């Protein structure tokens, strides 16, 4: 016999968390499915007047959620939902650059992807939208084509396949010729294609087999949640009085309500239920309970999403005015503490959601950047720490190669407290070899000299 304590996640709580995770588009499909099977649910037309804005003034936030509502800490025990492709690309973008300019360009490129993972907007259109030079946009795009999945952000099928072959080390002159003449491959003109590539038939067959192992549509997935966000779930705008208004997008927000006429009929009938009607009455009572849960879950979703968004833009207010240069380091933990919920709740709230701002359309994940706290109580962005590590390694002498422990000490002297495993992770991201490999290369280089 053993006595203990634990958290219990009932059906209502699980449904509320599921609703919070859904985007407006996915939520609409879910509500339609529920309304089709539950006679107590109705889907009314959207009335823009029902979208209640959450306002915050400079230095002060007004509470939107009614008192007495809270999130259950049981969410801490739930596994986090997987990142969508859009969120994965934002994560890779933050890891690949410390430049706010490149972050802004990258964000626009992510939002410009089509369902196959290609860029269809012309360079002139991107220059107009981002306000950046064509050279900078192309430089960022070339870098982002190496993101996972490799080949995304390409402008054509040939470019997409070429990048994947280059990453595999298989892009030689013969393969270039094959990519240039894929129309022959489609027509089955193998002999002519072999002559164009200057290879024999056996080699050509292996080249074609290599080509077939590539992914022609890196951004495509049968799951709808993997398609990049296109429609905003929230809107941020200025009210003309120095305040910013955060509100749900009334044009895309689904609504659901209880069918009150049916409720009344069932309640009156329940006063004198005949034995043969008890089974039917039981089904109706179950449907009515589920309908109440769903309506309540929708209210909690809207309230939580607004609270999270309000906290994000309270902290990222400078972005609304100055763009990407005004971004400050922000983590899920920061927002969770400000709202008073668990980090997993914030993660579900921002997952796959997009917000329309004066600076353009962005995924909510765009406004988060990992932060490292130093002894000086200053916030250090992860990108800045990686840049310091890169410079330290670049400046090390041929016989004074820094180990990961040495780098930890060097960072601590700069007021940055960081674990050794984090240094190793950042070193891998920067493609910096371990210290023993760097020492070996220096010795070989010295012998060669």
CSV table of C-alpha atoms in Angstrom, one decimal:
chain,number,residue,atom,x,y,z
A,1,UNK,CA,0.0,0.0,0.0
A,2,UNK,CA,1.3,3.4,-0.9
A,3,UNK,CA,-0.1,6.9,-0.6
A,4,UNK,CA,0.9,9.8,-2.8
A,5,UNK,CA,-0.2,12.9,-4.6
A,6,UNK,CA,-0.6,13.6,-8.3
A,7,UNK,CA,-2.3,15.7,-10.9
A,8,UNK,CA,-5.3,14.5,-12.7
A,9,UNK,CA,-6.2,15.8,-16.2
A,10,UNK,CA,-9.9,15.5,-16.9
A,11,UNK,CA,-11.6,15.6,-20.3
A,12,UNK,CA,-12.5,19.3,-19.9
A,13,UNK,CA,-9.0,20.4,-19.2
A,14,UNK,CA,-7.6,18.3,-22.1
A,15,UNK,CA,-10.2,19.9,-24.5
A,16,UNK,CA,-9.3,23.4,-23.3
A,17,UNK,CA,-5.6,22.7,-24.0
A,18,UNK,CA,-6.4,21.2,-27.4
A,19,UNK,CA,-8.4,24.3,-28.4
A,20,UNK,CA,-5.6,26.6,-27.3
A,21,UNK,CA,-3.2,24.8,-29.6
A,22,UNK,CA,-5.4,25.2,-32.7
A,23,UNK,CA,-5.1,28.1,-35.1
A,24,UNK,CA,-8.2,29.9,-36.2
A,25,UNK,CA,-8.4,27.9,-39.4
A,26,UNK,CA,-8.0,24.5,-37.6
A,27,UNK,CA,-10.4,25.6,-34.9
A,28,UNK,CA,-13.1,26.4,-37.5
A,29,UNK,CA,-12.9,22.8,-38.9
A,30,UNK,CA,-13.0,21.4,-35.4
A,31,UNK,CA,-16.1,23.3,-34.4
A,32,UNK,CA,-17.9,22.3,-37.6
A,33,UNK,CA,-17.1,18.7,-36.8
A,34,UNK,CA,-18.4,19.1,-33.2
A,35,UNK,CA,-21.6,21.0,-34.3
A,36,UNK,CA,-22.4,18.3,-36.8
A,37,UNK,CA,-22.6,15.6,-34.1
A,38,UNK,CA,-23.9,17.7,-31.2
A,39,UNK,CA,-27.5,19.1,-31.5
A,40,UNK,CA,-26.8,21.6,-28.6
A,41,UNK,CA,-24.2,23.5,-30.7
A,42,UNK,CA,-24.7,26.2,-33.3
A,43,UNK,CA,-22.1,28.1,-35.4
A,44,UNK,CA,-23.4,31.7,-35.8
A,45,UNK,CA,-21.9,34.1,-38.3
A,46,UNK,CA,-19.0,36.2,-37.0
A,47,UNK,CA,-19.9,39.6,-35.6
A,48,UNK,CA,-16.9,42.0,-35.5
A,49,UNK,CA,-18.4,43.7,-32.5
A,50,UNK,CA,-17.8,40.7,-30.3
A,51,UNK,CA,-14.0,40.9,-30.5
A,52,UNK,CA,-13.1,42.5,-27.2
A,53,UNK,CA,-9.7,44.3,-27.4
A,54,UNK,CA,-7.0,43.9,-24.8
A,55,UNK,CA,-5.4,47.3,-24.3
A,56,UNK,CA,-2.2,48.2,-22.5
A,57,UNK,CA,-0.8,51.7,-22.0
A,58,UNK,CA,2.9,52.5,-21.8
A,59,UNK,CA,4.1,51.1,-18.5
A,60,UNK,CA,0.7,49.7,-17.4
A,61,UNK,CA,-1.4,46.7,-18.6
A,62,UNK,CA,-5.2,46.5,-18.1
A,63,UNK,CA,-6.5,43.1,-17.3
A,64,UNK,CA,-8.8,41.6,-19.9
A,65,UNK,CA,-9.7,38.3,-18.2
A,66,UNK,CA,-12.3,38.4,-15.5
A,67,UNK,CA,-11.2,37.8,-11.9
A,68,UNK,CA,-11.4,34.3,-10.7
A,69,UNK,CA,-10.3,32.6,-13.9
A,70,UNK,CA,-7.0,30.8,-13.8
A,71,UNK,CA,-5.0,28.2,-15.7
A,72,UNK,CA,-4.5,24.8,-14.2
A,73,UNK,CA,-0.9,23.9,-13.4
A,74,UNK,CA,-1.6,20.4,-14.6
A,75,UNK,CA,-0.4,21.5,-18.0
A,76,UNK,CA,3.1,21.1,-16.7
A,77,UNK,CA,2.7,17.3,-17.0
A,78,UNK,CA,1.5,17.3,-20.6
A,79,UNK,CA,4.0,16.7,-23.4
A,80,UNK,CA,4.6,19.8,-25.5
A,81,UNK,CA,3.2,19.8,-29.0
A,82,UNK,CA,5.6,19.5,-31.9
A,83,UNK,CA,6.8,22.6,-33.7
A,84,UNK,CA,5.2,23.3,-37.1
A,85,UNK,CA,7.5,23.9,-40.0
A,86,UNK,CA,7.1,27.7,-39.7
A,87,UNK,CA,8.1,27.6,-36.0
A,88,UNK,CA,11.1,25.3,-36.9
A,89,UNK,CA,12.3,27.8,-39.5
A,90,UNK,CA,12.0,30.7,-37.0
A,91,UNK,CA,14.1,28.7,-34.5
A,92,UNK,CA,16.7,28.0,-37.1
A,93,UNK,CA,16.7,31.7,-38.2
A,94,UNK,CA,17.4,32.8,-34.6
A,95,UNK,CA,20.2,30.2,-34.3
A,96,UNK,CA,21.9,31.2,-37.6
A,97,UNK,CA,22.2,35.0,-37.1
A,98,UNK,CA,22.7,37.7,-34.5
A,99,UNK,CA,21.7,40.5,-37.0
A,100,UNK,CA,18.3,42.1,-36.4
A,101,UNK,CA,18.4,43.1,-40.1
A,102,UNK,CA,18.8,39.5,-41.2
A,103,UNK,CA,16.1,38.4,-38.7
A,104,UNK,CA,13.7,40.9,-40.3
A,105,UNK,CA,14.5,39.7,-43.8
A,106,UNK,CA,14.3,36.0,-42.8
A,107,UNK,CA,10.9,36.6,-41.2
A,108,UNK,CA,9.5,38.0,-44.4
A,109,UNK,CA,11.0,35.1,-46.4
A,110,UNK,CA,9.4,32.6,-44.1
A,111,UNK,CA,6.0,34.2,-44.4
A,112,UNK,CA,6.4,34.4,-48.2
A,113,UNK,CA,6.8,30.6,-48.6
A,114,UNK,CA,4.2,28.6,-50.6
A,115,UNK,CA,2.9,25.2,-49.6
A,116,UNK,CA,5.8,23.5,-51.4
A,117,UNK,CA,8.4,25.6,-49.6
A,118,UNK,CA,9.2,27.8,-52.6
A,119,UNK,CA,9.5,31.5,-52.9
A,120,UNK,CA,7.2,32.9,-55.5
A,121,UNK,CA,7.5,36.6,-54.7
A,122,UNK,CA,10.0,38.4,-57.0
A,123,UNK,CA,13.1,40.1,-55.6
A,124,UNK,CA,11.6,43.5,-56.3
A,125,UNK,CA,8.5,42.7,-54.3
A,126,UNK,CA,10.6,41.6,-51.3
A,127,UNK,CA,12.8,44.7,-51.5
A,128,UNK,CA,9.6,46.8,-51.4
A,129,UNK,CA,8.1,44.9,-48.4
A,130,UNK,CA,11.3,44.6,-46.3
A,131,UNK,CA,12.9,47.9,-47.2
A,132,UNK,CA,16.3,46.1,-47.5
A,133,UNK,CA,18.6,45.9,-50.4
A,134,UNK,CA,18.4,43.1,-53.0
A,135,UNK,CA,21.9,42.0,-52.1
A,136,UNK,CA,21.1,41.5,-48.4
A,137,UNK,CA,17.9,39.6,-49.2
A,138,UNK,CA,19.6,37.3,-51.6
A,139,UNK,CA,22.5,36.7,-49.1
A,140,UNK,CA,20.0,35.7,-46.4
A,141,UNK,CA,18.0,33.6,-48.8
A,142,UNK,CA,21.1,31.6,-49.8
A,143,UNK,CA,21.8,31.0,-46.2
A,144,UNK,CA,18.3,29.9,-45.4
A,145,UNK,CA,18.2,27.4,-48.2
A,146,UNK,CA,20.5,25.3,-46.0
A,147,UNK,CA,18.0,25.2,-43.3
A,148,UNK,CA,16.2,22.0,-42.5
A,149,UNK,CA,14.6,20.8,-44.7
A,150,UNK,CA,17.4,21.6,-47.1
A,151,UNK,CA,16.2,23.2,-50.4
A,152,UNK,CA,13.5,25.3,-48.9
A,153,UNK,CA,13.3,28.9,-50.0
A,154,UNK,CA,14.4,28.0,-53.5
A,155,UNK,CA,12.9,29.8,-56.4
A,156,UNK,CA,12.8,26.8,-58.8
A,157,UNK,CA,12.9,23.0,-58.8
A,158,UNK,CA,16.4,23.0,-60.2
A,159,UNK,CA,17.7,25.3,-57.5
A,160,UNK,CA,16.0,23.3,-54.8
A,161,UNK,CA,17.6,20.0,-56.0
A,162,UNK,CA,21.0,21.6,-56.6
A,163,UNK,CA,21.2,22.8,-53.0
A,164,UNK,CA,20.3,19.4,-51.6
A,165,UNK,CA,23.0,17.8,-53.9
A,166,UNK,CA,25.5,20.4,-52.8
A,167,UNK,CA,24.9,19.6,-49.1
A,168,UNK,CA,25.4,15.9,-49.9
A,169,UNK,CA,28.6,16.6,-51.7
A,170,UNK,CA,27.2,15.2,-55.0
A,171,UNK,CA,26.9,18.3,-57.1
A,172,UNK,CA,29.6,17.8,-59.8
A,173,UNK,CA,29.7,18.9,-63.4
A,174,UNK,CA,27.8,15.8,-64.6
A,175,UNK,CA,25.0,16.3,-62.1
A,176,UNK,CA,24.8,20.0,-63.1
A,177,UNK,CA,24.2,18.9,-66.7
A,178,UNK,CA,21.6,16.5,-65.5
A,179,UNK,CA,19.7,19.3,-63.7
A,180,UNK,CA,20.0,21.4,-66.8
A,181,UNK,CA,18.3,18.7,-68.9
A,182,UNK,CA,15.7,17.3,-66.6
A,183,UNK,CA,13.2,17.6,-69.5
A,184,UNK,CA,15.1,14.8,-71.3
A,185,UNK,CA,14.8,12.7,-68.2
A,186,UNK,CA,11.0,13.3,-68.1
A,187,UNK,CA,10.8,12.2,-71.8
A,188,UNK,CA,12.9,9.1,-71.1
A,189,UNK,CA,15.7,10.1,-73.5
A,190,UNK,CA,18.4,8.4,-71.5
A,191,UNK,CA,21.0,7.8,-74.3
A,192,UNK,CA,20.9,11.5,-75.3
A,193,UNK,CA,21.0,12.5,-71.6
A,194,UNK,CA,24.1,10.4,-71.0
A,195,UNK,CA,25.8,12.1,-73.9
A,196,UNK,CA,24.9,15.5,-72.5
A,197,UNK,CA,26.3,14.6,-69.1
A,198,UNK,CA,29.3,12.9,-70.6
A,199,UNK,CA,28.8,9.7,-68.6
A,200,UNK,CA,28.1,6.1,-69.4
A,201,UNK,CA,24.6,4.5,-68.8
A,202,UNK,CA,25.5,2.9,-65.5
A,203,UNK,CA,26.8,6.2,-64.1
A,204,UNK,CA,23.7,8.0,-65.3
A,205,UNK,CA,21.4,5.4,-63.7
A,206,UNK,CA,23.1,6.0,-60.3
A,207,UNK,CA,22.8,9.8,-60.8
A,208,UNK,CA,19.1,9.5,-61.5
A,209,UNK,CA,18.7,7.2,-58.4
A,210,UNK,CA,20.5,9.9,-56.4
A,211,UNK,CA,18.1,12.5,-57.8
A,212,UNK,CA,15.1,10.5,-56.8
A,213,UNK,CA,16.2,10.4,-53.2
A,214,UNK,CA,15.9,14.2,-53.0
A,215,UNK,CA,12.8,16.1,-51.9
A,216,UNK,CA,11.4,18.3,-54.7
A,217,UNK,CA,8.9,20.0,-52.3
A,218,UNK,CA,10.7,20.5,-48.9
A,219,UNK,CA,7.8,22.5,-47.5
A,220,UNK,CA,5.0,20.1,-48.3
A,221,UNK,CA,3.4,17.9,-45.8
A,222,UNK,CA,0.1,16.1,-45.8
A,223,UNK,CA,-0.6,17.6,-42.4
A,224,UNK,CA,-2.2,21.0,-42.8
A,225,UNK,CA,-0.5,22.3,-39.7
A,226,UNK,CA,2.9,22.1,-41.5
A,227,UNK,CA,1.9,24.7,-44.0
A,228,UNK,CA,3.3,28.2,-43.1
A,229,UNK,CA,0.9,30.6,-41.4
A,230,UNK,CA,-0.9,32.9,-43.8
A,231,UNK,CA,-3.9,34.4,-41.9
A,232,UNK,CA,-3.5,36.4,-38.7
A,233,UNK,CA,-5.1,35.1,-35.5
A,234,UNK,CA,-4.5,38.4,-33.7
A,235,UNK,CA,-4.2,42.1,-34.7
A,236,UNK,CA,-2.1,44.8,-33.1
A,237,UNK,CA,-2.9,48.4,-33.9
A,238,UNK,CA,-2.5,51.9,-32.5
A,239,UNK,CA,-5.6,53.7,-31.2
A,240,UNK,CA,-4.3,57.2,-31.8
A,241,UNK,CA,-3.9,58.1,-28.1
A,242,UNK,CA,-0.5,56.5,-27.5
A,243,UNK,CA,-1.9,53.1,-26.7
A,244,UNK,CA,-1.7,49.8,-28.5
A,245,UNK,CA,-4.7,47.6,-28.9
A,246,UNK,CA,-4.3,43.8,-29.1
A,247,UNK,CA,-7.4,42.0,-30.3
A,248,UNK,CA,-8.5,38.7,-31.8
A,249,UNK,CA,-9.0,38.8,-35.6
A,250,UNK,CA,-12.8,39.0,-35.8
A,251,UNK,CA,-12.7,38.1,-39.5
A,252,UNK,CA,-11.1,34.7,-38.9
A,253,UNK,CA,-12.2,33.9,-35.3
A,254,UNK,CA,-14.7,31.0,-35.2
A,255,UNK,CA,-17.6,31.2,-32.8
A,256,UNK,CA,-19.8,28.6,-31.2
A,257,UNK,CA,-23.0,28.9,-29.1
A,258,UNK,CA,-25.5,26.8,-27.3
A,259,UNK,CA,-28.8,26.0,-29.0
A,260,UNK,CA,-31.0,27.5,-26.2
A,261,UNK,CA,-34.4,26.3,-27.7
A,262,UNK,CA,-33.3,22.7,-27.6
A,263,UNK,CA,-32.0,23.2,-24.0
A,264,UNK,CA,-35.4,24.5,-22.9
A,265,UNK,CA,-37.3,21.6,-24.5
A,266,UNK,CA,-35.0,19.0,-22.9
A,267,UNK,CA,-35.2,20.7,-19.5
A,268,UNK,CA,-39.0,20.7,-19.5
A,269,UNK,CA,-39.2,17.2,-20.8
A,270,UNK,CA,-36.8,16.0,-18.0
A,271,UNK,CA,-39.4,16.9,-15.4
A,272,UNK,CA,-41.4,13.9,-16.3
A,273,UNK,CA,-39.2,11.3,-18.0
A,274,UNK,CA,-40.8,8.0,-18.9
A,275,UNK,CA,-38.8,4.8,-18.4
A,276,UNK,CA,-38.5,4.3,-22.2
A,277,UNK,CA,-37.1,7.8,-22.6
A,278,UNK,CA,-34.3,7.5,-20.1
A,279,UNK,CA,-31.7,6.3,-22.6
A,280,UNK,CA,-32.5,9.1,-25.0
A,281,UNK,CA,-32.4,11.6,-22.1
A,282,UNK,CA,-29.0,10.3,-21.1
A,283,UNK,CA,-27.6,10.9,-24.5
A,284,UNK,CA,-29.1,14.4,-24.6
A,285,UNK,CA,-27.6,15.2,-21.2
A,286,UNK,CA,-24.2,14.0,-22.3
A,287,UNK,CA,-24.4,16.1,-25.4
A,288,UNK,CA,-25.4,19.1,-23.4
A,289,UNK,CA,-22.5,18.7,-21.0
A,290,UNK,CA,-20.1,18.4,-23.8
A,291,UNK,CA,-21.5,21.5,-25.4
A,292,UNK,CA,-21.1,23.5,-22.2
A,293,UNK,CA,-17.5,22.3,-22.0
A,294,UNK,CA,-16.8,23.3,-25.5
A,295,UNK,CA,-18.2,26.8,-25.1
A,296,UNK,CA,-16.3,27.3,-21.9
A,297,UNK,CA,-13.1,26.0,-23.5
A,298,UNK,CA,-13.6,28.6,-26.3
A,299,UNK,CA,-13.9,31.4,-23.7
A,300,UNK,CA,-10.7,30.2,-22.0
A,301,UNK,CA,-8.8,29.9,-25.3
A,302,UNK,CA,-9.7,33.5,-26.3
A,303,UNK,CA,-8.8,34.9,-22.8
A,304,UNK,CA,-5.5,33.0,-22.6
A,305,UNK,CA,-4.5,33.9,-26.1
A,306,UNK,CA,-5.2,37.6,-25.5
A,307,UNK,CA,-3.4,37.6,-22.2
A,308,UNK,CA,-0.3,36.0,-23.8
A,309,UNK,CA,-0.3,38.3,-26.8
A,310,UNK,CA,-0.8,41.4,-24.6
A,311,UNK,CA,2.2,40.4,-22.5
A,312,UNK,CA,4.4,39.8,-25.6
A,313,UNK,CA,3.7,43.2,-27.0
A,314,UNK,CA,4.0,44.9,-23.7
A,315,UNK,CA,7.6,43.7,-23.6
A,316,UNK,CA,8.1,44.1,-27.4
A,317,UNK,CA,6.5,47.5,-27.7
A,318,UNK,CA,9.6,49.0,-29.4
A,319,UNK,CA,9.2,46.5,-32.2
A,320,UNK,CA,5.8,48.0,-33.1
A,321,UNK,CA,7.4,51.4,-33.5
A,322,UNK,CA,10.9,50.6,-34.8
A,323,UNK,CA,10.6,47.2,-36.4
A,324,UNK,CA,13.2,44.4,-35.8
A,325,UNK,CA,15.8,46.8,-34.4
A,326,UNK,CA,13.5,47.2,-31.4
A,327,UNK,CA,13.3,43.5,-30.5
A,328,UNK,CA,14.5,42.6,-27.0
A,329,UNK,CA,15.4,39.1,-25.7
A,330,UNK,CA,12.3,37.3,-24.6
A,331,UNK,CA,11.6,33.7,-23.5
A,332,UNK,CA,8.5,31.6,-22.9
A,333,UNK,CA,9.3,31.7,-19.2
A,334,UNK,CA,9.2,35.6,-19.2
A,335,UNK,CA,5.8,35.6,-20.7
A,336,UNK,CA,4.5,32.8,-18.5
A,337,UNK,CA,5.6,34.6,-15.3
A,338,UNK,CA,4.0,37.8,-16.6
A,339,UNK,CA,0.7,36.1,-17.3
A,340,UNK,CA,0.7,33.7,-14.4
A,341,UNK,CA,0.6,30.4,-16.3
A,342,UNK,CA,2.9,27.6,-17.0
A,343,UNK,CA,5.5,27.8,-19.9
A,344,UNK,CA,3.7,24.9,-21.7
A,345,UNK,CA,0.5,27.0,-21.8
A,346,UNK,CA,2.4,29.9,-23.4
A,347,UNK,CA,4.0,27.4,-25.9
A,348,UNK,CA,0.5,26.1,-26.9
A,349,UNK,CA,-0.9,29.6,-27.2
A,350,UNK,CA,1.8,30.8,-29.6
A,351,UNK,CA,2.1,27.6,-31.6
A,352,UNK,CA,1.3,28.2,-35.2
A,353,UNK,CA,-0.4,31.6,-34.4
A,354,UNK,CA,0.2,34.7,-36.5
A,355,UNK,CA,-0.3,38.4,-35.7
A,356,UNK,CA,-0.8,41.4,-37.9
A,357,UNK,CA,1.3,44.3,-36.7
A,358,UNK,CA,2.2,47.8,-38.1
A,359,UNK,CA,5.4,46.1,-39.2
A,360,UNK,CA,3.7,43.3,-41.1
A,361,UNK,CA,2.5,39.8,-40.5
A,362,UNK,CA,4.6,37.6,-38.2
A,363,UNK,CA,4.4,34.3,-36.4
A,364,UNK,CA,4.1,34.8,-32.6
A,365,UNK,CA,7.2,32.7,-32.2
A,366,UNK,CA,9.2,35.4,-34.0
A,367,UNK,CA,9.1,37.6,-30.9
A,368,UNK,CA,10.9,35.0,-28.7
A,369,UNK,CA,14.6,34.8,-28.4
A,370,UNK,CA,16.6,32.7,-25.8
A,371,UNK,CA,18.2,34.7,-23.1
A,372,UNK,CA,21.2,34.0,-20.8
A,373,UNK,CA,21.4,35.7,-17.5
A,374,UNK,CA,24.8,36.9,-16.4
A,375,UNK,CA,26.3,37.8,-13.0
A,376,UNK,CA,25.8,41.5,-13.9
A,377,UNK,CA,22.0,40.8,-14.1
A,378,UNK,CA,22.1,41.8,-17.7
A,379,UNK,CA,20.3,39.8,-20.4
A,380,UNK,CA,22.5,38.3,-23.1
A,381,UNK,CA,20.9,36.9,-26.2
A,382,UNK,CA,22.0,33.5,-27.3
A,383,UNK,CA,23.1,35.0,-30.7
A,384,UNK,CA,25.4,37.4,-29.0
A,385,UNK,CA,27.0,34.6,-26.9
A,386,UNK,CA,27.6,32.5,-30.0
A,387,UNK,CA,29.3,35.5,-31.6
A,388,UNK,CA,31.6,35.8,-28.6
A,389,UNK,CA,32.5,32.1,-28.8
A,390,UNK,CA,33.3,32.5,-32.5
A,391,UNK,CA,35.6,35.4,-31.8
A,392,UNK,CA,37.4,33.7,-29.0
A,393,UNK,CA,38.1,30.6,-31.1
A,394,UNK,CA,39.2,32.8,-34.1
A,395,UNK,CA,41.7,34.6,-31.9
A,396,UNK,CA,43.2,31.6,-30.2
A,397,UNK,CA,46.9,30.9,-30.8
A,398,UNK,CA,48.3,27.8,-32.6
A,399,UNK,CA,49.4,26.3,-29.2
A,400,UNK,CA,46.7,27.8,-27.0
A,401,UNK,CA,43.6,26.2,-28.2
A,402,UNK,CA,40.6,26.7,-25.9
A,403,UNK,CA,38.7,23.7,-24.6
A,404,UNK,CA,35.0,24.0,-23.8
A,405,UNK,CA,35.9,24.5,-20.1
A,406,UNK,CA,38.3,27.3,-21.1
A,407,UNK,CA,35.5,29.0,-23.1
A,408,UNK,CA,33.2,28.7,-20.0
A,409,UNK,CA,35.8,30.5,-17.9
A,410,UNK,CA,36.3,33.2,-20.6
A,411,UNK,CA,32.6,33.8,-20.8
A,412,UNK,CA,32.3,33.9,-17.0
A,413,UNK,CA,34.9,36.7,-16.9
A,414,UNK,CA,32.6,38.7,-19.2
A,415,UNK,CA,29.7,38.2,-16.8
A,416,UNK,CA,28.0,35.4,-18.7
A,417,UNK,CA,27.3,32.3,-16.7
A,418,UNK,CA,26.8,29.4,-19.1
A,419,UNK,CA,27.0,25.6,-18.8
A,420,UNK,CA,29.7,23.6,-20.6
A,421,UNK,CA,27.2,21.6,-22.5
A,422,UNK,CA,25.6,24.8,-23.8
A,423,UNK,CA,29.0,26.0,-25.0
A,424,UNK,CA,29.4,22.6,-26.8
A,425,UNK,CA,26.0,23.0,-28.4
A,426,UNK,CA,26.8,26.6,-29.6
A,427,UNK,CA,30.2,25.4,-30.9
A,428,UNK,CA,28.4,22.8,-33.0
A,429,UNK,CA,26.0,25.3,-34.3
A,430,UNK,CA,29.0,27.5,-35.4
A,431,UNK,CA,30.6,24.5,-37.1
A,432,UNK,CA,33.6,24.8,-34.8
A,433,UNK,CA,35.5,21.5,-34.2
A,434,UNK,CA,36.3,20.3,-30.7
A,435,UNK,CA,39.6,21.5,-29.2
A,436,UNK,CA,41.5,18.2,-29.8
A,437,UNK,CA,40.7,18.3,-33.5
A,438,UNK,CA,41.7,22.0,-33.7
A,439,UNK,CA,45.0,21.2,-31.9
A,440,UNK,CA,45.7,18.3,-34.4
A,441,UNK,CA,45.1,20.6,-37.3
A,442,UNK,CA,47.5,23.2,-35.9
A,443,UNK,CA,50.2,20.6,-35.4
A,444,UNK,CA,49.8,19.3,-38.9
A,445,UNK,CA,49.8,22.8,-40.2
A,446,UNK,CA,53.0,23.5,-38.3
A,447,UNK,CA,54.8,20.4,-39.7
A,448,UNK,CA,53.8,21.4,-43.2
A,449,UNK,CA,55.2,24.8,-42.8
